[in-house]
Structure formats: structure tokens, C-alpha cells
XYZ file of C-alpha atoms in Angstrom:
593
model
C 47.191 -9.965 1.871
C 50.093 -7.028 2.237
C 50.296 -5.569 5.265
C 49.304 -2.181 3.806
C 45.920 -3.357 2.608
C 45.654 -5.375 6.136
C 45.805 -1.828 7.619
C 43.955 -0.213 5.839
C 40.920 -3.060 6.147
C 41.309 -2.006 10.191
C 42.296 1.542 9.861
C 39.933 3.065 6.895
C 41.651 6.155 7.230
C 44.905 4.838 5.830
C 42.764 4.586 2.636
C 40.820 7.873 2.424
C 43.382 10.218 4.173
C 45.953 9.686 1.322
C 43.658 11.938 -1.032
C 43.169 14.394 1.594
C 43.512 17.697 -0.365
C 42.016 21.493 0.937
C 38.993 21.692 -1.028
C 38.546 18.812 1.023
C 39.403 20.095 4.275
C 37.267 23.255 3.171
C 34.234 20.972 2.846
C 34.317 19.561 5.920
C 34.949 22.236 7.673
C 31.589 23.774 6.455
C 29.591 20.567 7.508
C 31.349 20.124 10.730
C 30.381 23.486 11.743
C 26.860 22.823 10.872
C 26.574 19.459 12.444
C 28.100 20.625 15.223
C 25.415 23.936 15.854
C 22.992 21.019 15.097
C 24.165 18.673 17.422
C 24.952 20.454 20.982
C 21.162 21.180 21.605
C 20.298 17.503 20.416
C 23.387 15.724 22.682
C 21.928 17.806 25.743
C 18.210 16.465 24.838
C 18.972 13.131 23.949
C 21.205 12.737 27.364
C 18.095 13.992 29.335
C 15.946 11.366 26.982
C 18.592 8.259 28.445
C 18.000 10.044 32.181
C 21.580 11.321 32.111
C 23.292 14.829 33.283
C 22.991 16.925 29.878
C 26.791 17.308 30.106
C 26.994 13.269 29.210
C 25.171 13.958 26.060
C 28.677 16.288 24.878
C 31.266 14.170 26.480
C 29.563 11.425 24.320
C 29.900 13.608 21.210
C 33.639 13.821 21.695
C 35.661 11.343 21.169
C 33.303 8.570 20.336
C 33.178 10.723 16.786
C 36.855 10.423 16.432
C 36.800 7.275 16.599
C 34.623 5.730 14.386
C 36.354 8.776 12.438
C 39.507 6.531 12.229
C 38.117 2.932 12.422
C 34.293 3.495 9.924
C 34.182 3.507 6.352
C 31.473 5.753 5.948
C 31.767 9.595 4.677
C 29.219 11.135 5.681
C 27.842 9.031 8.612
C 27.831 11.128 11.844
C 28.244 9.390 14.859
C 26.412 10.088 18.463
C 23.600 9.882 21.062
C 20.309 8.966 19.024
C 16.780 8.910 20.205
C 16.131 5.149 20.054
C 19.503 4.122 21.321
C 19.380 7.097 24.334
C 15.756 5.314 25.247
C 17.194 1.465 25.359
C 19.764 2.966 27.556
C 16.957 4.229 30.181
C 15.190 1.250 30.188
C 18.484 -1.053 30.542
C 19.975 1.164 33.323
C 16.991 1.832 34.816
C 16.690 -2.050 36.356
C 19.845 -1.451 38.098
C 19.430 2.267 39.731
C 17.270 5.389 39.289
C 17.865 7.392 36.208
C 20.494 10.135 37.152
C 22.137 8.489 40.349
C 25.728 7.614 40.255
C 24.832 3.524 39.959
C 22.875 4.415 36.413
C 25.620 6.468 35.544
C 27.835 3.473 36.199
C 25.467 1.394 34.332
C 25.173 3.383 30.828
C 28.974 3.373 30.757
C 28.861 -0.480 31.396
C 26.417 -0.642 28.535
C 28.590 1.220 26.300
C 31.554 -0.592 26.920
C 30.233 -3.748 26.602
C 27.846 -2.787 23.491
C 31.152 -1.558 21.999
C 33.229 -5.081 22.735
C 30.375 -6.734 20.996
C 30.321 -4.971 17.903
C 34.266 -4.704 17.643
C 34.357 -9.190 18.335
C 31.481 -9.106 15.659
C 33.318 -7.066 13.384
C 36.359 -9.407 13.395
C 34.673 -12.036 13.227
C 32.910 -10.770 9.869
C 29.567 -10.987 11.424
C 27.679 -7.634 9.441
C 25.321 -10.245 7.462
C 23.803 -10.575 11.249
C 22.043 -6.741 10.487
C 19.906 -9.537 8.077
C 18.112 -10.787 11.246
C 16.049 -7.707 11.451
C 13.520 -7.855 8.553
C 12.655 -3.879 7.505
C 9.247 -4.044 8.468
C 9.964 -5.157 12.040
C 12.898 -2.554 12.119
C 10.957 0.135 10.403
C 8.107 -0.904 12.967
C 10.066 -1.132 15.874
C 11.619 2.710 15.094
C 7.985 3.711 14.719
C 6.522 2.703 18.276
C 10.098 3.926 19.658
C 9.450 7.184 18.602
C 5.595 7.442 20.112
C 7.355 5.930 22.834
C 9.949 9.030 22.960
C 7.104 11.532 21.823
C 4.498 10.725 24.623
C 7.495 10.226 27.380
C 8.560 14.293 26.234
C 4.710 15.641 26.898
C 5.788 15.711 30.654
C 8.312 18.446 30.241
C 6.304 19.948 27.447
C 3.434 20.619 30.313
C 6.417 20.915 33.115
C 4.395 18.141 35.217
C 5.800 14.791 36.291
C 5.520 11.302 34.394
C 6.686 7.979 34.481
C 6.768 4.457 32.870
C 8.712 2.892 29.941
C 5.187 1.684 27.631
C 2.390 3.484 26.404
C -0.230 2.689 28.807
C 1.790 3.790 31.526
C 2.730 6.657 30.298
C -0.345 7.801 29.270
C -1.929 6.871 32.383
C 0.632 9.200 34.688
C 0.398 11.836 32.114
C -3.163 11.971 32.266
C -3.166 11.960 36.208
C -0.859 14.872 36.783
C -2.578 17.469 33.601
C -4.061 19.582 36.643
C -0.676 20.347 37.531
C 0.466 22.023 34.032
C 2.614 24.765 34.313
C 1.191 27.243 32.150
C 5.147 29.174 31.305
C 6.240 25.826 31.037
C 3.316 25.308 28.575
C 4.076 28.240 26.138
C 7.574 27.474 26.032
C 7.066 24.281 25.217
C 4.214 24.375 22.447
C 5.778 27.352 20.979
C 8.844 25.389 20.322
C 7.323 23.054 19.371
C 5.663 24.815 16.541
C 8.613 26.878 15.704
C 10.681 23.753 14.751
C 8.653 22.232 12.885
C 7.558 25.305 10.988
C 11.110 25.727 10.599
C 11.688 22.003 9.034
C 8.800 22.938 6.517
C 8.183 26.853 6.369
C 11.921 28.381 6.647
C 13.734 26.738 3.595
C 10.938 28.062 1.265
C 10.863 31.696 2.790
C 14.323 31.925 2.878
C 14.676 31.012 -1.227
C 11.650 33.722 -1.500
C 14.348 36.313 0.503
C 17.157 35.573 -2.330
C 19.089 32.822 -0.840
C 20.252 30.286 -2.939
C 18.280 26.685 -2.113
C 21.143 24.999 -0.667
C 22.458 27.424 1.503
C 18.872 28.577 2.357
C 18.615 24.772 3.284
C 21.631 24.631 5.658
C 20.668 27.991 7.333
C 17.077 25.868 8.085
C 18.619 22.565 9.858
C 20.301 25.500 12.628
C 16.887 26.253 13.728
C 16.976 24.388 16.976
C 20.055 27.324 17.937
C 17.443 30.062 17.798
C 14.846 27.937 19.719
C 17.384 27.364 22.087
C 18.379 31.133 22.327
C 14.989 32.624 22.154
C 13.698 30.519 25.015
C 16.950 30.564 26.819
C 16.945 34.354 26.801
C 13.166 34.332 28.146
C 13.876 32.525 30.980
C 16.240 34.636 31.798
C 14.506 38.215 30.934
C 11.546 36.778 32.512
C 12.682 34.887 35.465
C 10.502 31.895 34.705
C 12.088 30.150 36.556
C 10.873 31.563 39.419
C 7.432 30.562 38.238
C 8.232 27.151 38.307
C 9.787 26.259 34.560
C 12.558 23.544 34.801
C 15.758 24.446 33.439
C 19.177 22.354 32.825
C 21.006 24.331 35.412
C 24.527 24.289 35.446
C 26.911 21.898 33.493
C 30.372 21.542 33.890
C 32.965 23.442 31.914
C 35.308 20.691 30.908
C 36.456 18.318 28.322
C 35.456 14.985 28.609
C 37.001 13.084 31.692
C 38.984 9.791 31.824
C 36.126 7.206 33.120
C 36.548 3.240 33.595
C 33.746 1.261 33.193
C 32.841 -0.234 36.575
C 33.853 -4.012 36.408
C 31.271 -6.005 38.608
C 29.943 -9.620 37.076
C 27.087 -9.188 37.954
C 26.049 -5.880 36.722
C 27.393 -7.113 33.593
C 25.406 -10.749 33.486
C 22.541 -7.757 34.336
C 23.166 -5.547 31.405
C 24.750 -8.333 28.735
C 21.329 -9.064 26.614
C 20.112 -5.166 27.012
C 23.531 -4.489 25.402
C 23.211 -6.868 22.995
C 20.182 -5.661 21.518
C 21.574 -2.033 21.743
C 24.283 -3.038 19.951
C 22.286 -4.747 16.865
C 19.405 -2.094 16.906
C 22.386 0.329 16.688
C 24.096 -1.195 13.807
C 20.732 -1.611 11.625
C 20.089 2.076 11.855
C 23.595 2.854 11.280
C 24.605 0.907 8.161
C 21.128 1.669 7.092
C 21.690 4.971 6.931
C 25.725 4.600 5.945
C 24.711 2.465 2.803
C 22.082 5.012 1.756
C 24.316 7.932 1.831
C 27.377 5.859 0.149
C 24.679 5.115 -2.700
C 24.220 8.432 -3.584
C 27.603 9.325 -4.075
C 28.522 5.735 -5.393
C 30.646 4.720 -2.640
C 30.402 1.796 -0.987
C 30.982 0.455 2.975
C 32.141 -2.306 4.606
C 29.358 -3.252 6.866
C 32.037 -5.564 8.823
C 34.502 -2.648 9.107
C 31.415 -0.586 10.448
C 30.788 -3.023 13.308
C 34.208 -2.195 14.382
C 34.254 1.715 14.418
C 31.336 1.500 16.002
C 32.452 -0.582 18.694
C 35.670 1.483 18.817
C 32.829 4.666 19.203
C 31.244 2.779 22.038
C 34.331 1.965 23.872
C 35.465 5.465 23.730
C 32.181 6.943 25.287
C 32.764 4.353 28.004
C 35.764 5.629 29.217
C 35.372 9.273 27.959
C 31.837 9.666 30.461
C 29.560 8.880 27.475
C 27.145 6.515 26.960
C 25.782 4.346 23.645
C 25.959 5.816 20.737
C 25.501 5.155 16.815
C 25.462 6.869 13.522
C 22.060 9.604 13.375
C 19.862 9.736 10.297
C 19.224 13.428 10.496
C 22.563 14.876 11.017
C 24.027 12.107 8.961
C 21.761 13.682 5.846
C 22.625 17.666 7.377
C 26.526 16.215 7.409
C 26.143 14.664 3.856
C 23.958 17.940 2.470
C 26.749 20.254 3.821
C 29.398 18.253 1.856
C 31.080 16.205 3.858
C 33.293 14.235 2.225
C 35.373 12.524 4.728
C 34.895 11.301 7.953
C 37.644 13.823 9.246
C 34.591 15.857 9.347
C 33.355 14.197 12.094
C 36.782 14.794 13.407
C 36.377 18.813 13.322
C 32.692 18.099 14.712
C 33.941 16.547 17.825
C 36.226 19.575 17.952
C 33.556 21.990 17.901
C 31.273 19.920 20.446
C 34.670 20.322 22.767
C 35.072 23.966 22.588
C 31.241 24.160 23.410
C 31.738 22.532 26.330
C 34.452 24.154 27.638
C 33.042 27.565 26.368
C 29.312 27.769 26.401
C 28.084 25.577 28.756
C 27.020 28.633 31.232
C 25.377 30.214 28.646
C 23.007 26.956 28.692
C 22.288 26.778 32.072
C 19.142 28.617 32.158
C 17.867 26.669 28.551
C 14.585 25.569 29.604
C 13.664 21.791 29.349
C 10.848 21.934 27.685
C 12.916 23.508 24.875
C 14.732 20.176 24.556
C 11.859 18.485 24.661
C 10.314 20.061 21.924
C 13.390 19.318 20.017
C 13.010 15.591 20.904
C 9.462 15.469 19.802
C 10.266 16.992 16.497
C 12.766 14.779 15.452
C 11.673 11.484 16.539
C 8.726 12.249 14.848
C 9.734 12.291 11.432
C 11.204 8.868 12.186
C 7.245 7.743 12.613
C 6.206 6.463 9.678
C 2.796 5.330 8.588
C 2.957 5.144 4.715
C 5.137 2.231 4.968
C 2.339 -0.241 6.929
C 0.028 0.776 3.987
C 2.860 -0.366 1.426
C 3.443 -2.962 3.382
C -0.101 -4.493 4.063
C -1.114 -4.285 0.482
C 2.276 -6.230 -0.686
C 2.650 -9.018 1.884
C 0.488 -9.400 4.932
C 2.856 -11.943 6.891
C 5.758 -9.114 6.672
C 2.613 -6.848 8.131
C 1.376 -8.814 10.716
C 5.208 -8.967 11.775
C 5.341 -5.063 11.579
C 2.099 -5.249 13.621
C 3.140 -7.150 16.526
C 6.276 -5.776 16.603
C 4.493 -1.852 17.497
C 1.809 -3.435 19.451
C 4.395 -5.208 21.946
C 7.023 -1.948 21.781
C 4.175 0.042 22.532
C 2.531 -1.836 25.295
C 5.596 -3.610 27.025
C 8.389 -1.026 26.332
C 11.478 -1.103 24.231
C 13.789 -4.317 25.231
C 10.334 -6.834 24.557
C 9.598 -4.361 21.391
C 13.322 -5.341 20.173
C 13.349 -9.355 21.050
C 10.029 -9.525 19.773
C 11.220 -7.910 16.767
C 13.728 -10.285 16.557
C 11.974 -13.375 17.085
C 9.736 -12.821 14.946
C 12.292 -12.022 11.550
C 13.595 -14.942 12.464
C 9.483 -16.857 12.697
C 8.910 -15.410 9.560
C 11.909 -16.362 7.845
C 11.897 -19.838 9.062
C 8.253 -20.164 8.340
C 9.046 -18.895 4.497
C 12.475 -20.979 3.935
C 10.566 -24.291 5.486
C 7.616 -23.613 2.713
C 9.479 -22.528 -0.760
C 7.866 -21.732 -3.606
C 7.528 -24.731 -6.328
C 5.764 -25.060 -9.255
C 4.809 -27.780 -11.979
C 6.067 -26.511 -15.121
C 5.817 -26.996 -18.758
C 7.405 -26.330 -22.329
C 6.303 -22.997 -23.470
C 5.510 -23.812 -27.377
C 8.015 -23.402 -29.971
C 10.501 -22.447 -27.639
C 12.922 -23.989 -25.042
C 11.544 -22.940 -21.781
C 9.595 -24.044 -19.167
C 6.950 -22.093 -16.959
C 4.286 -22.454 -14.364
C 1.351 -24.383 -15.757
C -1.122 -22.228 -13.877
C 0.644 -19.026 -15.167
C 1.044 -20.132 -19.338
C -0.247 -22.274 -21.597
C 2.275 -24.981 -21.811
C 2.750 -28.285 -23.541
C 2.588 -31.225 -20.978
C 2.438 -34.867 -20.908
C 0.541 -37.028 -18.275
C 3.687 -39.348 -18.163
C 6.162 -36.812 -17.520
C 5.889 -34.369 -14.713
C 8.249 -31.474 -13.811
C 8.515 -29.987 -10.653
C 10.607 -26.804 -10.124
C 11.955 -25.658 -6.847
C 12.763 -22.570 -6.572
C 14.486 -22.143 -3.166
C 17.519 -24.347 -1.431
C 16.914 -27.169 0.084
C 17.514 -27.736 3.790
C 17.155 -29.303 7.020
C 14.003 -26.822 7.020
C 12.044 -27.741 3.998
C 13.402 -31.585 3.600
C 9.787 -33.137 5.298
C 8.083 -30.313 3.095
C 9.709 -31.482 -0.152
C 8.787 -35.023 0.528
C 5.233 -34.154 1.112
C 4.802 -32.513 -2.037
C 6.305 -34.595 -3.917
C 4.328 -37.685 -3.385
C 0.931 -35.390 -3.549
C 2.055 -34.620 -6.799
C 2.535 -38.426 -7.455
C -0.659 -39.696 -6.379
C -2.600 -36.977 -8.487
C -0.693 -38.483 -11.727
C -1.814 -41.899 -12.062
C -0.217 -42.025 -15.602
C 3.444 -41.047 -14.071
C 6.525 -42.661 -14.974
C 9.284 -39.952 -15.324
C 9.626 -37.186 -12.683
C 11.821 -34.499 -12.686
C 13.324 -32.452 -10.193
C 14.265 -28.778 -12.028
C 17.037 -27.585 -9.741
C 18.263 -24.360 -11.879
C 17.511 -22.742 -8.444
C 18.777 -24.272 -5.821
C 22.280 -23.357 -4.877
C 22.576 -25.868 -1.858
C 20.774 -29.655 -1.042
C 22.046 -30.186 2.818
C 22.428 -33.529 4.385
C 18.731 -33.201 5.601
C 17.674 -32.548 1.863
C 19.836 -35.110 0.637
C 18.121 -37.846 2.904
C 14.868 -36.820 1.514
C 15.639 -36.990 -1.770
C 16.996 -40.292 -1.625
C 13.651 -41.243 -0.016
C 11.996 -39.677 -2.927
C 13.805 -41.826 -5.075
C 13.213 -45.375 -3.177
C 9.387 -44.399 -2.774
C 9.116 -43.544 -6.573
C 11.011 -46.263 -7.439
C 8.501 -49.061 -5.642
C 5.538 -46.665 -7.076
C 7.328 -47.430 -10.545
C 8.192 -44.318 -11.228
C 12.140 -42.964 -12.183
C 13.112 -40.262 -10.440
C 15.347 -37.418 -12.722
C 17.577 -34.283 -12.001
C 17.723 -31.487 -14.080
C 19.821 -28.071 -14.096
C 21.780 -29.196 -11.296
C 24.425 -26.354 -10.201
C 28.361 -27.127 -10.337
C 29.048 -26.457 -6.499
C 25.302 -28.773 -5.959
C 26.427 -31.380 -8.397
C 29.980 -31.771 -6.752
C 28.618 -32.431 -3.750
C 26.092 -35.112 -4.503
C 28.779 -36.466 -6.379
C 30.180 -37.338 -2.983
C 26.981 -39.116 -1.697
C 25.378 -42.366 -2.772
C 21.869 -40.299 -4.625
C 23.775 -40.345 -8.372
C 24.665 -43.895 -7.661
C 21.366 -45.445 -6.813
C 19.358 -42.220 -8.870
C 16.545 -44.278 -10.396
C 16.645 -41.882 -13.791
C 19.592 -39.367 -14.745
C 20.745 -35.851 -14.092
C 20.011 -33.822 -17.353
C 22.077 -30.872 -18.346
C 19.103 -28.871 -19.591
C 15.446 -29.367 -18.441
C 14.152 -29.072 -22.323
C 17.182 -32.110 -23.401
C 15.117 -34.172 -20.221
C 11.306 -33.856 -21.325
C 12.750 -34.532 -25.056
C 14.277 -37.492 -24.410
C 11.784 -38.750 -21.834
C 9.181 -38.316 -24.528
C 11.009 -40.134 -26.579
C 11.200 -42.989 -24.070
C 7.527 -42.938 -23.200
C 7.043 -43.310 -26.568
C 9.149 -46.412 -27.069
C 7.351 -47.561 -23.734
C 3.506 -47.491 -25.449
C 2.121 -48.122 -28.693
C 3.770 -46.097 -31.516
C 2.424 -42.768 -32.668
C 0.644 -42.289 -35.708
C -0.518 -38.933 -35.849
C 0.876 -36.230 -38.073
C 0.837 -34.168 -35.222
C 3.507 -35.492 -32.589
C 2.186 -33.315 -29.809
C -1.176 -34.568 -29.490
C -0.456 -38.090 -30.687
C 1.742 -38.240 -27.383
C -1.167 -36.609 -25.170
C -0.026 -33.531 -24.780
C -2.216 -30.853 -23.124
């Protein structure tokens, strides 16, 4: 490889930036400046969400965005605090201190720093195919019962009454035992919100088209309604002085960039905070390159999902020691950022600018934003990520892949997050275990006057009780070796009349050792049962490496090229085995059904 295109598989930049032109530059300017009115109220929320200092939420919009900027192949992906990933980070720090002390501060940058070495030694190592672990149901699930989880936690500031607990039940529970104590100001702020975003989400676009704008900018102008929620409310408070009758506000937050922070090293904490980082880390990565590879589709671009594990490490690293905490790539100002053109990720670049003169510039005009504001924006997003049209899909195409949705909401929803995500795991992993150690097989026949063979409960095929085809249509492994062996001689003993069997391999693309010991079994027990045992459709890279094993050499039968040049020829030879045929009709004179 030449050390340019080394480079530029590490530095994506090196790749894109050479193009860089100022109709470019123009369009990203225009998204950045949207994403970024979009994303200051959201970064305060979502820091809130994770039990963090609001100001967190912009130092972790900062640089973290600059660098997956240099190191991610995306476009349009826009990288920061999410609503998923800001709730894994409250339950993970909140077994080492209580949310908003300086020891969970300490922990959340631990968490990022060590979420962010994990996804930069997985991205060297070339590990993306490990986003395959997570099935979509159980991911799609998982997001689902995250996002009641986020909705229900939010209710508490929404009726400016206290609430704890990281499941449902608890949740519910505390909310339910503190409703006497709603605070009614607290209460109109926060269901008028509320209602204003998502009227604005559904209602503004169209009204705005009706007023003369053009659809796409009328669109744009919609995704900033959060800013007017925020300034409406803000200037209420203020007008009003609600918060002398008891509304919560985010009070003041620090005019400054970023500062220089360094990650607490203690063994410990990190033994502590290693598996909640982990699963941060891969829950962080699904959503991302899900969302990456849909947006590169539409534009027909393509990402390196490897490349992606390492600018979002190099994202994670740089909230760690720029006072941030986990991040990863958004789905809805990923879509505002690709709807307002973005075509680079310098746009992300200029975002991070924006978020910095925000914080050293309007911060005190945020102090008095009232809470339940921010929760209302919370509640509104996460709740488009609920979705219950895909269960319904889902149920009426496979119910294993439901009942593996299922369990992963019911254990999310009553245990909390980190159970919701290992359970989610385990049980992609269950069901694709459970699937690979059962393939799909099939006894097949010729389909008349033709060359090809289907499923003899699907077609009506020409068959002969002598002969008997088998086709496998998965690899064979370690996992489905005793299964193959089973079936096999079931299929035997329900064909008194065997003498040829055949093995169709035209889809399997590897036979492991485990396989290959079973198949040899295959062949002894056939062979005592007087039966030959035969190969057909054998793959080049399959075939070479049986040739290195003793099966060819003590294969009872032979490996045909073609399955129809096998059944031919073994017809032939069952022929020459019985009494001659007489028939004018060579089909049924042989016995074929």
C-alpha cells in the first residue's frame, strides 16, 4: 500500500479535503449553522439527561466533532451527546458517585476515555463486522424501551417534582408518589412545550409552505423550533419571576471554552466502569454507522465502518480530556445536517465552532431557561425514536426475531439500560447460534425437462427411491456437525430402497474440522448400511480443503461437478444394478415419482 493511501485510510480527510471547493464551504456553512441552533438546547438537555452540569453537554460538542471531523468517513454524520448514550452514562456513573458530584464527573470522563480506546483498538484491528452482534430487532427494541425509559425519567421536571430510579417500575412508582407536589408554573411550561414542539415537528413545515416559503427552506426554518421554545420560556421566567414560584432553572454556566481535563487514572474505577463502557461503546457504534450508512446511501457514498470505529474513538477521547462525556453520531441532527446540505464533514468542523462561540457568548442568556423546557425537548425527540410498527412487521415475519425484540424491552424496561443491552446481546448471539446449529435442508428433485433441482415439498419433481438428494443450504460447522448427522441417517432409515446419497453442497462456502468429522462418519455409517455416499456442487475454496483431508480418499461414491451429471449417472448405475428396463417410458420404468 503507498503511504498516501495508508494516510488517507487513517486520516479520511486527506481524501475528501482535496476537492474542497466554495460551493462547498457555502454548503456547510448553511448546515453548520443550523445544526448548531439545533444542537445547543439539545447538548444542555441531554447533559442534564446523563446527570451532568449543562455546560458538559457544550464542552462535549466541541472538539469531540472535530475529531471524528478528521478521523470518520461519513458526510453528513453529526457527532455528539445522544439520548441513549447520555442515559448509559447515568446508569454507569451512577454506581460509583451521585449524579452531579465531582466523583461522577470523574467517572463519565473515565467512560469516555476508555469507550473511546475501545473503539479506536477495534478499529485497527478491523473489528466493524462486530456491529453484526446486535440483530435489528433487539437494537431497534432496545432503542425503543430506552426511549420510554428517557420519556418517563423527563415527567419529573415536566411536573417540577422529584423522581428517581433507572427502570420503569421505579420510576413510575416515585413519580406517582410525589404528583401532589406538582408545580403548577412548572406544569404549563412544561406541557406547553411540550405541545409546541411537537406541533412544530408536524404543524410548522406545512403552514410555513401555505405562507410562501419554499418546502425546503420552510423545512429547515421548522427543525430551529426548539430556539423559540427555549426563548419564549426563557423570557417568561424571567418577565414572570417564576422562579420565585418554585420553577427549576439551569442557573448559571460558565463562559468558557472547553477546559484541558485528564481522565482520572484509578484501576479500580476502571475494572468498575470497563463492561459499562464496553457496551456504550458498541450500542454507540450500531446507532452511528446505522445512521452513517443510511445517509451515504442516499447520496451513493459509501463508509468504512472500520474507519468509523476509529473517529469515533478519536471523538470519545477528545470529550475525555476536553470535560465531555460519551458521545456518538445523532439520527436527528445527522438527517437536519444531511437536509441542510452538508457535504463534508468540515461541517461538523464549523458546528463545533458555533457550539464554542455559544459558550463563550450566550451562556448567561441561558441561565434562567427553565428545565422543564429541556425536558420537553428530551421527550420529543426520544420519542420519535419509539417505534411500534416495526414489532408488528416483525411478529408477522419471524416470531423468534420477535420474541428476541420482546425480551429485549421487557428486561430494558424492568431492569434498566446495562441488563436491557447484555440481554440484547446475548440473546443475537442465542438466536443466531440457535439458527446456524439448525440450517435449512431440503430433499430435492429434478424439475422435468429441465436441469434443476428443487424442494420436493415445494414442486413436482422427478425422484427415484434409490437415489436421494439432500441439499444444505447453510455452512457447515462445529455448530450444526451433530445436527447434520442426525438428519442424515433419519433420512436413511425412511428410504429402505437407498443406495446412492448425495450431499448438494452448491451452498456451503465452508465444512470445518467439526463438519468434516461428521461427514466422514456419514460416510462409514452409510457405507456398513450399504449405501455410497456422493458430493455434489462442491465450491473451489471447500473442495481445496477436503482435498487436504482423508474424506475424498475413503469417499464411498464421487464428488460430481453438477448435481443433474450425479442423479444421471446414478440412474444409470441403478439401472445396471436391477433388472433392465423395458418400458418406453424411461422415467417410470426406473420408478420415478
Amino acid at each position: 500500500m503507498r503511504p498516501a493511501s495508508s494516510f488517507a485510510r487513517y486520516l479520511p480527510v486527506l481524501d475528501w479535503g482535496r476537492g474542497y471547493n466554495r460551493t462547498i464551504l457555502t454548503n456547510d456553512l448553511v448546515a453548520a449553522a443550523i445544526v448548531t441552533i439545533m444542537l445547543i438546547p439539545q447538548s444542555l438537555a441531554y447533559a442534564m439527561l446523563a446527570g451532568l452540569p449543562p455546560e458538559i453537554g457544550l464542552y462535549a460538542s466541541i472538539l469531540p466533532i472535530v475529531a471524528y471531523a478528521l478521523f470518520g468517513t461519513s458526510r453528513a454524520l453529526a457527532v455528539g451527546p445522544v439520548a441513549v448514550i447520555s442515559l448509559m452514562t447515568l446508569t454507569a456513573a451512577s454506581s460509583i458517585a451521585p449524579p452531579g458530584s465531582a466523583e461522577f464527573i470523574a467517572a463519565a470522563l473515565v467512560l469516555a476515555f476508555l469507550s473511546g480506546a475501545m473503539l479506536i483498538v477495534m478499529g485497527v484491528l478491523r473489528l466493524g463486522f462486530l456491529a453484526n452482534l446486535l440483530s435489528h430487532p433487539v437494537v431497534s427494541g432496545f432503542i425503543t424501551a430506552s426511549g420510554l425509559i428517557i420519556a418517563t425519567s423527563q415527567l419529573k421536571s415536566i411536573l417540577g417534582v422529584k423522581a428517581s430510579g433507572e427502570a420503569m417500575p421505579e420510576l413510575v412508582s416515585t413519580l406517582i408518589a410525589n404528583l401532589a407536589n406538582t408545580n403548577l408554573p412548572t406544569l404549563i411550561i412544561g406541557v406547553v412545550s411540550t405541545a409546541f414542539l411537537f406541533w412544530v415537528r408536524k404543524g410548522l413545515k406545512p403552514l410555513l409552505v401555505r405562507l410562501g416559503l419554499k418546502s425546503r427552506t420552510a423545512d429547515l426554518t421548522a427543525k430551529a423550533g426548539p430556539i423559540a421554545a427555549v426563548a419564549v420560556s426563557t423570557l417568561a421566567v424571567v418577565l414572570l419571576d417564576l422562579e420565585a414560584q418554585g420553577v427549576k432553572v439551569v442557573g448559571q454556566i460558565p463562559q468558557s471554552l472547553p477546559p484541558f481535563t485528564v481522565p482520572l487514572f484509578d484501576a479500580e474505577l476502571w475494572q468498575r466502569l470497563a463492561i459499562p463502557a464496553l457496551l456504550l461503546s458498541v450500542i454507540g457504534f450500531v446507532e452511528s454507522v446505522s445512521v452513517a450508512q443510511t445517509l451515504a446511501a442516499k447520496k451513493r457514498q459509501r463508509i468504512n465502518p472500520d474507519q468509523e470505529l476509529i473517529g469515533l474513538g478519536a471523538a470519545n477521547v477528545a470529550a475525555a480530556f476536553t470535560g465531555g462525556y460519551p458521545v456518538t453520531g445523532g439520527f436527528a441532527r445527522s438527517v437536519v445536517n444531511f437536509d441542510a446540505g452538508a457535504e463534508t464533514p468540515a461541517a461538523g468542523a464549523f458546528t463545533a465552532i458555533g457550539i464554542a462561540i455559544a459558550a463563550l457568548f450566550l451562556t448567561p442568556f441561558l441561565a434562567s431557561l427553565p428545565i422543564a423546557t429541556l425536558a420537553a425537548t428530551i421527550i420529543v425527540a426520544v420519542l420519535s425514536l419509539v417505534d411500534f410498527k416495526t414489532p408488528q412487521h416483525i411478529w408477522h415475519y419471524s416470531k423468534p426475531d420477535f420474541a428476541a425484540m420482546a425480551a429485549t424491552v421487557l428486561v430494558t424496561l424492568l431492569a434498566g439500560v446495562e441488563p436491557g443491552v447484555i440481554a440484547g446481546v446475548g440473546l443475537s448471539l442465542a438466536l443466531f447460534l440457535w439458527r446456524a446449529s439448525r440450517p435449512h435442508a431440503a430433499i430435492v428433485g429434478r424439475v422435468p425437462e429441465t436441469e434443476h433441482f428443487r424442494n420436493v415439498r415445494r414442486h413436482q419433481v422427478l425422484t427415484d427411491p434409490r437415489i436421494l438428494t439432500i441439499r444444505i443450504d447453510e455452512s457447515l460447522t462445529y455448530l450444526n456437525a451433530r445436527w447434520l448427522e442426525e438428519f442424515v441417517l433419519e433420512q436413511v432409515a425412511e428410504h429402505p430402497k437407498l443406495r446412492h446419497l448425495i450431499l448438494m453442497c452448491s451452498a456451503v462456502n465452508t465444512i470445518d474440522a467439526s463438519a468434516l468429522e461428521s461427514i466422514e462418519a456419514i460416510n462409514h455409517r452409510l457405507a456398513d448400511a450399504g449405501v455410497k455416499l456422493h458430493l455434489s456442487e462442491v465450491k473451489g475454496p471447500v473442495m481445496d480443503a477436503l482435498e487436504r483431508s482423508h474424506l475424498l480418499h475413503d469417499l464411498t461414491g464421487t464428488v460430481w461437478l453438477s448435481q443433474n451429471k450425479a442423479f444421471a449417472a446414478l440412474l444409470v448405475l441403478a439401472d445396471d444394478e436391477d433388472a433392465p428396463a423395458t418400458s418406453d417410458d424411461p422415467w417410470a420404468a426406473r420408478g420415478l415419482i
